Coordinates of C-alpha atoms (C1' of nucleotides) in Angstrom, one line a residue:
Chain A
M1244 CA 0.1 0.1 0.0
G1245 CA 0.9 3.4 -0.3
R1246 CA 1.7 3.1 -4.2
P1247 CA 1.9 6.5 -5.7
A1248 CA -0.7 7.3 -8.1
R1249 CA 0.5 7.8 -11.6
I1250 CA -3.1 9.4 -12.4
D1251 CA -5.7 11.1 -10.9
R1252 CA -9.0 12.3 -11.6
D1253 CA -8.0 15.2 -13.3
A1254 CA -5.3 13.6 -15.6
V1255 CA -8.1 11.5 -16.8
L1256 CA -10.4 14.3 -17.8
G1257 CA -7.9 16.3 -19.5
A1258 CA -7.1 13.3 -21.3
A1259 CA -10.4 12.6 -22.2
L1260 CA -11.0 16.2 -23.2
A1261 CA -8.2 16.2 -25.6
I1262 CA -9.7 13.2 -27.2
A1263 CA -13.0 14.6 -27.5
D1264 CA -11.4 18.1 -28.9
A1265 CA -9.3 16.2 -31.5
E1266 CA -11.4 13.2 -32.7
G1267 CA -15.2 13.9 -31.2
L1268 CA -17.4 12.2 -28.6
D1269 CA -17.2 8.9 -30.4
A1270 CA -13.7 8.3 -29.8
V1271 CA -13.9 9.0 -26.1
T1272 CA -13.9 5.5 -25.0
M1273 CA -12.2 4.2 -21.6
G1274 CA -9.8 2.4 -24.0
A1275 CA -8.5 5.6 -25.9
V1276 CA -8.3 7.4 -22.5
A1277 CA -6.4 4.7 -21.0
E1278 CA -4.1 4.5 -23.8
R1279 CA -3.1 8.1 -23.7
L1280 CA -2.3 8.0 -20.2
E1281 CA -0.1 4.8 -20.6
V1282 CA -2.5 2.9 -18.1
T1283 CA -5.2 -0.2 -18.5
P1284 CA -8.8 1.2 -18.9
M1285 CA -10.0 -0.8 -15.6
A1286 CA -7.6 1.9 -14.0
L1287 CA -9.8 4.8 -14.8
Y1288 CA -12.7 3.2 -12.6
R1289 CA -10.7 4.1 -9.4
H1290 CA -10.9 7.9 -10.3
V1291 CA -14.5 8.0 -12.4
A1292 CA -17.3 6.2 -11.3
S1293 CA -18.5 5.3 -14.7
K1294 CA -18.3 6.6 -18.4
A1295 CA -21.6 8.7 -17.8
D1296 CA -19.7 10.3 -14.6
L1297 CA -16.7 10.8 -17.1
L1298 CA -18.6 12.6 -19.6
D1299 CA -20.4 14.9 -16.4
G1300 CA -16.8 15.5 -15.8
L1301 CA -16.2 16.8 -19.0
V1302 CA -19.1 19.3 -18.9
E1303 CA -18.0 20.5 -15.4
R1304 CA -14.4 21.4 -17.0
L1305 CA -16.0 23.2 -19.7
L1306 CA -17.8 25.4 -17.4
T1307 CA -14.5 25.9 -15.2
E1308 CA -12.5 27.1 -18.0
L1309 CA -15.1 29.3 -19.2
Q1310 CA -13.6 32.7 -19.0
V1311 CA -16.1 35.3 -17.3
Q1312 CA -14.6 38.3 -16.8
P1313 CA -14.9 39.6 -13.4
Q1314 CA -17.3 42.8 -13.9
R1315 CA -15.0 45.7 -15.1
A1316 CA -16.5 48.8 -13.5
D1317 CA -15.5 51.0 -16.4
A1318 CA -17.9 49.2 -18.7
G1319 CA -21.7 48.8 -19.0
W1320 CA -24.1 46.2 -18.4
S1321 CA -24.4 45.3 -22.5
E1322 CA -20.6 44.9 -22.4
H1323 CA -20.6 42.8 -19.6
L1324 CA -23.2 40.5 -21.3
A1325 CA -22.0 40.8 -24.7
A1326 CA -18.4 39.4 -22.7
A1327 CA -20.0 36.6 -21.5
A1328 CA -22.2 35.3 -24.4
R1329 CA -18.8 35.8 -26.4
A1330 CA -16.6 33.8 -23.8
T1331 CA -19.6 31.0 -24.3
R1332 CA -19.1 31.2 -27.9
V1333 CA -15.5 30.7 -27.9
S1334 CA -15.6 27.5 -25.2
A1335 CA -18.1 26.0 -27.5
R1336 CA -15.6 26.3 -30.6
R1337 CA -12.8 25.0 -28.5
H1338 CA -14.8 22.2 -27.3
P1339 CA -17.3 21.6 -30.1
A1340 CA -18.0 17.9 -29.4
V1341 CA -18.4 18.3 -25.5
F1342 CA -20.1 21.6 -25.7
P1343 CA -23.4 20.3 -26.6
L1344 CA -23.8 18.1 -23.3
L1345 CA -24.5 21.5 -21.7
L1346 CA -27.8 21.5 -22.8
Q1347 CA -28.2 18.3 -20.9
R1348 CA -27.8 19.1 -17.1
P1349 CA -29.3 21.7 -15.0
A1350 CA -27.0 24.5 -14.0
T1351 CA -26.2 23.4 -10.6
T1352 CA -22.7 23.1 -9.9
V1353 CA -20.4 26.1 -8.7
S1354 CA -18.8 27.1 -11.9
A1355 CA -22.5 27.3 -13.7
R1356 CA -23.7 29.2 -10.8
R1357 CA -20.7 31.6 -11.8
V1358 CA -21.9 32.0 -15.2
R1359 CA -25.3 32.7 -14.4
D1360 CA -24.4 34.9 -11.7
A1361 CA -22.3 37.0 -14.1
I1362 CA -25.5 37.1 -16.5
E1363 CA -28.0 38.0 -13.7
G1364 CA -25.5 40.4 -12.6
A1365 CA -25.7 42.2 -15.8
L1366 CA -29.5 42.2 -16.1
R1367 CA -29.9 44.0 -12.4
E1368 CA -27.2 46.2 -13.6
A1369 CA -29.7 46.9 -16.7
G1370 CA -32.5 47.7 -14.3
V1371 CA -34.4 44.3 -15.1
A1372 CA -36.9 44.1 -12.2
S1373 CA -35.9 41.2 -9.4
D1374 CA -38.7 39.2 -10.2
L1375 CA -38.1 38.9 -13.8
V1376 CA -34.3 38.4 -13.5
S1377 CA -34.4 34.7 -13.2
Q1378 CA -36.8 34.1 -16.2
T1379 CA -35.0 36.6 -18.1
E1380 CA -31.5 35.1 -17.6
R1381 CA -33.0 32.0 -19.1
L1382 CA -34.3 32.8 -21.6
V1383 CA -31.2 35.1 -22.4
S1384 CA -28.9 32.0 -21.6
T1385 CA -31.0 29.6 -24.3
A1386 CA -30.6 31.9 -27.0
I1387 CA -26.8 32.2 -26.5
L1388 CA -26.4 28.4 -25.8
G1389 CA -28.8 27.4 -28.6
F1390 CA -26.6 29.5 -31.2
A1391 CA -23.4 28.4 -29.8
V1392 CA -24.6 24.7 -29.8
S1393 CA -26.3 24.6 -33.2
E1394 CA -22.6 26.3 -34.5
V1395 CA -20.8 23.4 -33.2
A1396 CA -22.9 20.7 -33.5
G1397 CA -23.5 21.2 -37.4
R1398 CA -27.0 22.9 -37.8
F1399 CA -25.1 25.5 -39.5
A1400 CA -22.5 23.9 -41.3
R1401 CA -23.8 25.2 -44.3
H1402 CA -22.9 28.9 -43.6
S1403 CA -20.0 30.6 -43.5
R1404 CA -17.7 31.7 -40.3
R1405 CA -18.7 35.2 -41.5
Q1406 CA -22.0 35.0 -41.6
L1407 CA -22.2 33.2 -38.3
D1408 CA -20.5 35.9 -37.0
A1409 CA -22.9 38.6 -38.3
D1410 CA -26.0 36.3 -36.9
F1411 CA -24.4 36.2 -33.6
E1412 CA -23.7 39.8 -33.3
R1413 CA -27.3 40.7 -34.5
L1414 CA -28.3 38.2 -31.5
L1415 CA -26.4 40.1 -29.2
E1416 CA -28.1 43.3 -30.4
W1417 CA -31.4 41.6 -29.9
L1418 CA -30.8 40.7 -26.7
G1419 CA -29.7 43.9 -25.5
Q1420 CA -32.8 45.4 -27.2
L1421 CA -35.1 42.8 -25.2
I1422 CA -33.5 43.7 -21.8
E1423 CA -33.8 47.1 -22.2
S1424 CA -37.7 47.0 -23.1
Q1425 CA -37.7 45.2 -19.9
T1426 CA -36.3 47.8 -17.5
L1427 CA -38.6 50.9 -16.3
H1428 CA -37.6 53.0 -19.4
Chain B
M93 CA -35.8 -14.7 -55.4
G94 CA -38.6 -12.6 -55.3
R95 CA -38.8 -13.5 -51.4
P96 CA -41.4 -11.1 -50.0
A97 CA -40.0 -8.4 -47.9
R98 CA -40.6 -8.8 -44.0
I99 CA -39.7 -5.5 -43.2
D100 CA -38.7 -2.2 -44.7
R101 CA -37.2 1.0 -44.0
D102 CA -40.2 2.9 -42.5
A103 CA -40.8 -0.1 -40.3
V104 CA -37.3 0.1 -39.1
L105 CA -37.6 3.7 -38.5
G106 CA -40.7 3.2 -36.6
A107 CA -39.2 0.5 -34.4
A108 CA -36.3 2.6 -33.5
L109 CA -38.7 5.7 -32.6
A110 CA -40.4 3.6 -30.7
I111 CA -37.7 2.4 -28.8
A112 CA -35.9 5.9 -28.2
D113 CA -39.3 7.8 -27.3
A114 CA -39.8 4.9 -24.4
E115 CA -36.4 4.1 -23.6
G116 CA -34.0 6.8 -24.6
L117 CA -31.1 7.0 -27.4
D118 CA -29.1 4.5 -25.7
A119 CA -31.4 1.7 -25.8
V120 CA -31.6 1.9 -29.8
T121 CA -29.4 -0.6 -30.6
M122 CA -29.5 -2.4 -33.8
G123 CA -30.4 -5.7 -31.6
A124 CA -33.1 -4.4 -30.1
V125 CA -34.6 -2.6 -32.9
A126 CA -34.6 -6.0 -34.8
E127 CA -36.1 -8.0 -32.1
R128 CA -39.0 -5.5 -31.8
L129 CA -39.3 -6.3 -35.7
E130 CA -38.9 -10.3 -35.1
V131 CA -35.6 -10.2 -37.0
T132 CA -32.2 -10.7 -36.5
P133 CA -29.8 -7.6 -36.5
M134 CA -28.2 -8.3 -39.8
A135 CA -31.6 -8.0 -41.8
L136 CA -31.8 -4.3 -41.0
Y137 CA -28.8 -3.4 -43.0
R138 CA -30.5 -4.1 -46.0
H139 CA -33.0 -1.0 -45.1
V140 CA -30.2 1.4 -43.6
A141 CA -26.7 1.8 -44.2
S142 CA -25.6 2.0 -41.1
K143 CA -26.8 2.9 -37.4
A144 CA -25.7 6.5 -38.1
D145 CA -28.2 6.6 -41.2
L146 CA -30.6 5.3 -39.0
L147 CA -30.3 8.1 -36.4
D148 CA -30.3 10.6 -39.6
G149 CA -33.8 8.8 -40.5
L150 CA -35.2 9.5 -37.1
V151 CA -34.2 13.2 -37.5
E152 CA -35.8 13.1 -40.6
R153 CA -39.1 11.1 -39.3
L154 CA -39.3 14.1 -36.6
L155 CA -39.4 16.5 -39.2
T156 CA -41.9 15.1 -41.3
E157 CA -44.1 14.2 -38.5
L158 CA -44.1 17.7 -37.1
Q159 CA -47.2 19.5 -37.9
V160 CA -47.1 23.2 -39.2
Q161 CA -50.1 24.2 -40.0
P162 CA -51.4 25.5 -43.4
Q163 CA -51.3 29.1 -43.1
R164 CA -54.8 30.0 -42.1
A165 CA -56.2 33.2 -43.7
D166 CA -58.3 34.0 -40.6
A167 CA -55.2 34.7 -38.3
G168 CA -52.3 37.1 -38.4
W169 CA -48.3 36.3 -38.8
S170 CA -48.1 36.4 -34.6
E171 CA -50.5 33.7 -34.5
H172 CA -48.7 31.6 -37.8
L173 CA -45.1 31.9 -35.9
A174 CA -46.8 31.0 -32.5
A175 CA -48.2 27.9 -34.2
A176 CA -45.2 26.8 -35.7
A177 CA -43.0 27.1 -32.6
R178 CA -46.0 25.5 -30.3
A179 CA -45.8 22.5 -32.7
T180 CA -42.1 22.6 -32.5
R181 CA -42.1 21.9 -28.7
V182 CA -44.8 19.4 -29.0
S183 CA -43.0 17.3 -31.1
A184 CA -39.7 17.7 -28.8
R185 CA -41.7 16.7 -25.8
R186 CA -43.0 13.5 -28.0
H187 CA -39.9 12.6 -28.8
P188 CA -37.2 13.9 -26.4
A189 CA -34.5 11.7 -27.1
V190 CA -34.3 12.1 -30.9
F191 CA -35.3 15.7 -30.9
P192 CA -31.7 16.9 -29.8
L193 CA -30.6 15.6 -32.7
L194 CA -32.1 18.5 -34.6
L195 CA -29.2 20.8 -33.6
Q196 CA -26.5 18.4 -35.5
R197 CA -28.0 18.8 -38.9
P198 CA -28.5 21.6 -41.5
A199 CA -31.9 21.9 -42.2
T200 CA -31.6 20.7 -45.9
T201 CA -34.3 18.0 -46.1
V202 CA -37.8 18.7 -47.6
S203 CA -39.6 18.5 -44.5
A204 CA -37.0 20.9 -42.8
R205 CA -37.6 23.5 -45.6
R206 CA -41.4 23.2 -45.1
V207 CA -41.0 24.3 -41.3
R208 CA -38.2 26.9 -42.5
D209 CA -40.7 28.5 -45.3
A210 CA -43.6 28.6 -42.8
I211 CA -41.5 30.8 -40.4
E212 CA -39.9 32.6 -43.2
G213 CA -43.8 33.0 -44.5
A214 CA -44.9 34.5 -41.1
L215 CA -42.1 36.8 -41.1
R216 CA -42.5 38.4 -44.4
E217 CA -46.1 38.7 -43.5
A218 CA -45.2 40.7 -40.8
G219 CA -43.4 43.2 -42.9
V220 CA -39.7 42.1 -42.2
A221 CA -37.4 43.4 -45.1
S222 CA -36.7 40.7 -47.7
D223 CA -32.7 40.8 -46.9
L224 CA -33.3 40.2 -43.2
V225 CA -35.6 37.3 -43.4
S226 CA -33.2 34.6 -43.5
Q227 CA -31.2 35.9 -40.5
T228 CA -34.2 36.6 -38.8
E229 CA -35.5 33.0 -39.4
R230 CA -32.2 31.2 -38.4
L231 CA -32.0 33.4 -35.3
V232 CA -35.8 32.7 -34.2
S233 CA -35.6 29.1 -34.7
T234 CA -32.5 29.0 -32.7
A235 CA -34.2 30.4 -29.7
I236 CA -37.1 28.1 -30.1
L237 CA -35.2 25.0 -31.0
G238 CA -32.7 26.1 -28.0
F239 CA -35.8 26.3 -25.3
A240 CA -37.4 23.1 -26.6
V241 CA -34.0 21.1 -26.6
S242 CA -33.0 22.4 -23.2
E243 CA -36.7 21.2 -22.2
V244 CA -36.5 17.7 -23.3
A245 CA -32.5 17.4 -22.8
G246 CA -32.9 18.0 -19.0
R247 CA -31.2 21.2 -18.7
F248 CA -34.4 22.9 -17.2
A249 CA -35.1 19.6 -15.2
R250 CA -35.4 21.8 -12.0
H251 CA -38.3 23.8 -13.3
S252 CA -41.9 23.1 -13.1
R253 CA -43.9 22.3 -16.1
R254 CA -46.0 25.6 -15.2
Q255 CA -43.0 27.6 -15.3
L256 CA -41.6 26.3 -18.3
D257 CA -45.0 27.1 -20.1
A258 CA -44.6 30.5 -18.7
D259 CA -41.1 30.6 -20.0
F260 CA -41.8 29.8 -23.3
E261 CA -45.1 32.3 -23.4
R262 CA -42.5 34.8 -22.8
L263 CA -40.2 34.1 -25.4
L264 CA -42.8 33.9 -27.8
E265 CA -43.8 37.2 -26.8
W266 CA -40.0 38.5 -27.0
L267 CA -40.0 37.2 -30.5
G268 CA -43.0 39.0 -31.7
Q269 CA -41.5 42.0 -30.3
L270 CA -38.3 41.6 -32.1
I271 CA -39.8 41.2 -35.4
E272 CA -42.1 44.0 -34.9
S273 CA -39.1 46.1 -34.4
Q274 CA -37.7 44.6 -37.5
T275 CA -40.5 45.9 -39.6
L276 CA -40.8 49.4 -41.6
H277 CA -43.1 50.3 -38.4
Chain C
dA654 C1' -3.6 2.5 -2.3
dC655 C1' -3.6 2.0 -7.0
dC656 C1' -3.1 -0.6 -11.0
dT657 C1' -3.7 -5.2 -13.7
dG658 C1' -5.5 -9.9 -15.8
dA659 C1' -8.9 -12.6 -17.0
dA660 C1' -13.3 -12.5 -17.7
dC661 C1' -18.5 -11.4 -19.0
dA662 C1' -22.1 -9.3 -21.6
dC663 C1' -22.7 -6.6 -25.2
dC664 C1' -22.1 -3.8 -29.4
dG665 C1' -21.9 -2.6 -34.7
dT666 C1' -20.7 -4.5 -38.9
dT667 C1' -19.0 -8.2 -42.9
dC668 C1' -19.8 -11.9 -45.8
dA669 C1' -21.0 -16.1 -47.4
dA670 C1' -24.4 -19.0 -47.4
dG671 C1' -29.4 -20.4 -47.1
dT672 C1' -34.8 -19.8 -49.5
Chain D
dA297 C1' -34.5 -10.5 -53.0
dC298 C1' -34.5 -10.7 -48.5
dC299 C1' -32.9 -13.0 -44.3
dT300 C1' -29.5 -15.5 -41.1
dG301 C1' -24.9 -18.1 -38.9
dA302 C1' -20.9 -17.5 -38.2
dA303 C1' -17.4 -14.3 -37.1
dC304 C1' -14.5 -9.9 -36.0
dA305 C1' -12.8 -6.0 -33.2
dC306 C1' -14.5 -3.3 -30.1
dC307 C1' -17.3 -1.8 -26.1
dG308 C1' -18.0 -1.0 -20.8
dT309 C1' -17.5 -2.8 -16.4
dT310 C1' -16.8 -6.5 -12.8
dC311 C1' -13.6 -8.8 -9.5
dA312 C1' -10.0 -11.2 -7.7
dA313 C1' -5.0 -10.9 -7.8
dG314 C1' -0.8 -8.4 -7.8
dT315 C1' 2.7 -4.7 -5.7

DNA sequence: ACCTGAACACCGTTCAAGT
DNA sequence: ACCTGAACACCGTTCAAGT
């Protein structure tokens, strides 16, 4: 006993994410992850309960990596919102295979809450009434996630990058407009 | 030769969809589909090129089943849009396992075009300028699909049906508002 | 405490053979 | 023309055994 650990949960998730990014979700098998770590597949089960647990871990890692800037005081709510939305899209493009899984789990983890708080903060800053903040956050996040997932999952495969950039900017304008219409002036 | 066919592609897709609806996507194996048709798994390959092709077929079937009402003359564009959106949500709830796959493929098939045409028709009817119609359709559809997928895939699992109904109605109001703001008054 | 070898039930897919 | 039997490479997962 006291045998030095050669891998840990973080290493497992890191290897799995690298495979997912490079070869897609189907390539993420216990065997492939193990091989990358120079270990047998069975060794993974000490650090991950199951393959489903491994995928949950990947989703959590995406959320953790998602850079939501600490609110800069010199920028307004609409810049804060746009920054969070753009960071979300960047994360989607960096991890196209894993990102769509975000639609499958309620945002209950610590890092998910961080992202939500950032958006809710922007909404309050904009002047959205307290009792409308959480519904508004859900719908705003849904639109942003829906776009980002569509883009990386393939629904927009026929559209150019330039077109998608323009679509996304228009989406941000719309969201800003809607939020303003929601405030007392 | 001339042996009577016991199954056809439609039967394969029907069996697969029934399994997906009842037990989820993971339960859709070639073996399970074959068993339901009282046939061996190998028999499916005459009617379906691969499992990926089978899943593509399921997505296409969802689109076909999606009831987009023929535009009723006595209703306005906003009712037409709302009707298409509600039909989309109903389809999602009926086929929660398969519906999320819609985000993975460009809407290039005949039945996908039917749905898109219905929405673009509503937009034109509303008075959206021609050169904005297709971008507006993409963003409106993205919001509706994003919501419906979130709901059936589990992202809103913590929210009550009543809350989700209210969220969806608010989303429809928003979309109507945005479209109006897009017209020449 | 951590990793492995052997084993199990299952998966998608092929190909030649049967009717 | 349509379905099957046999076979292949692979999959996730378990459990007892090794260090």
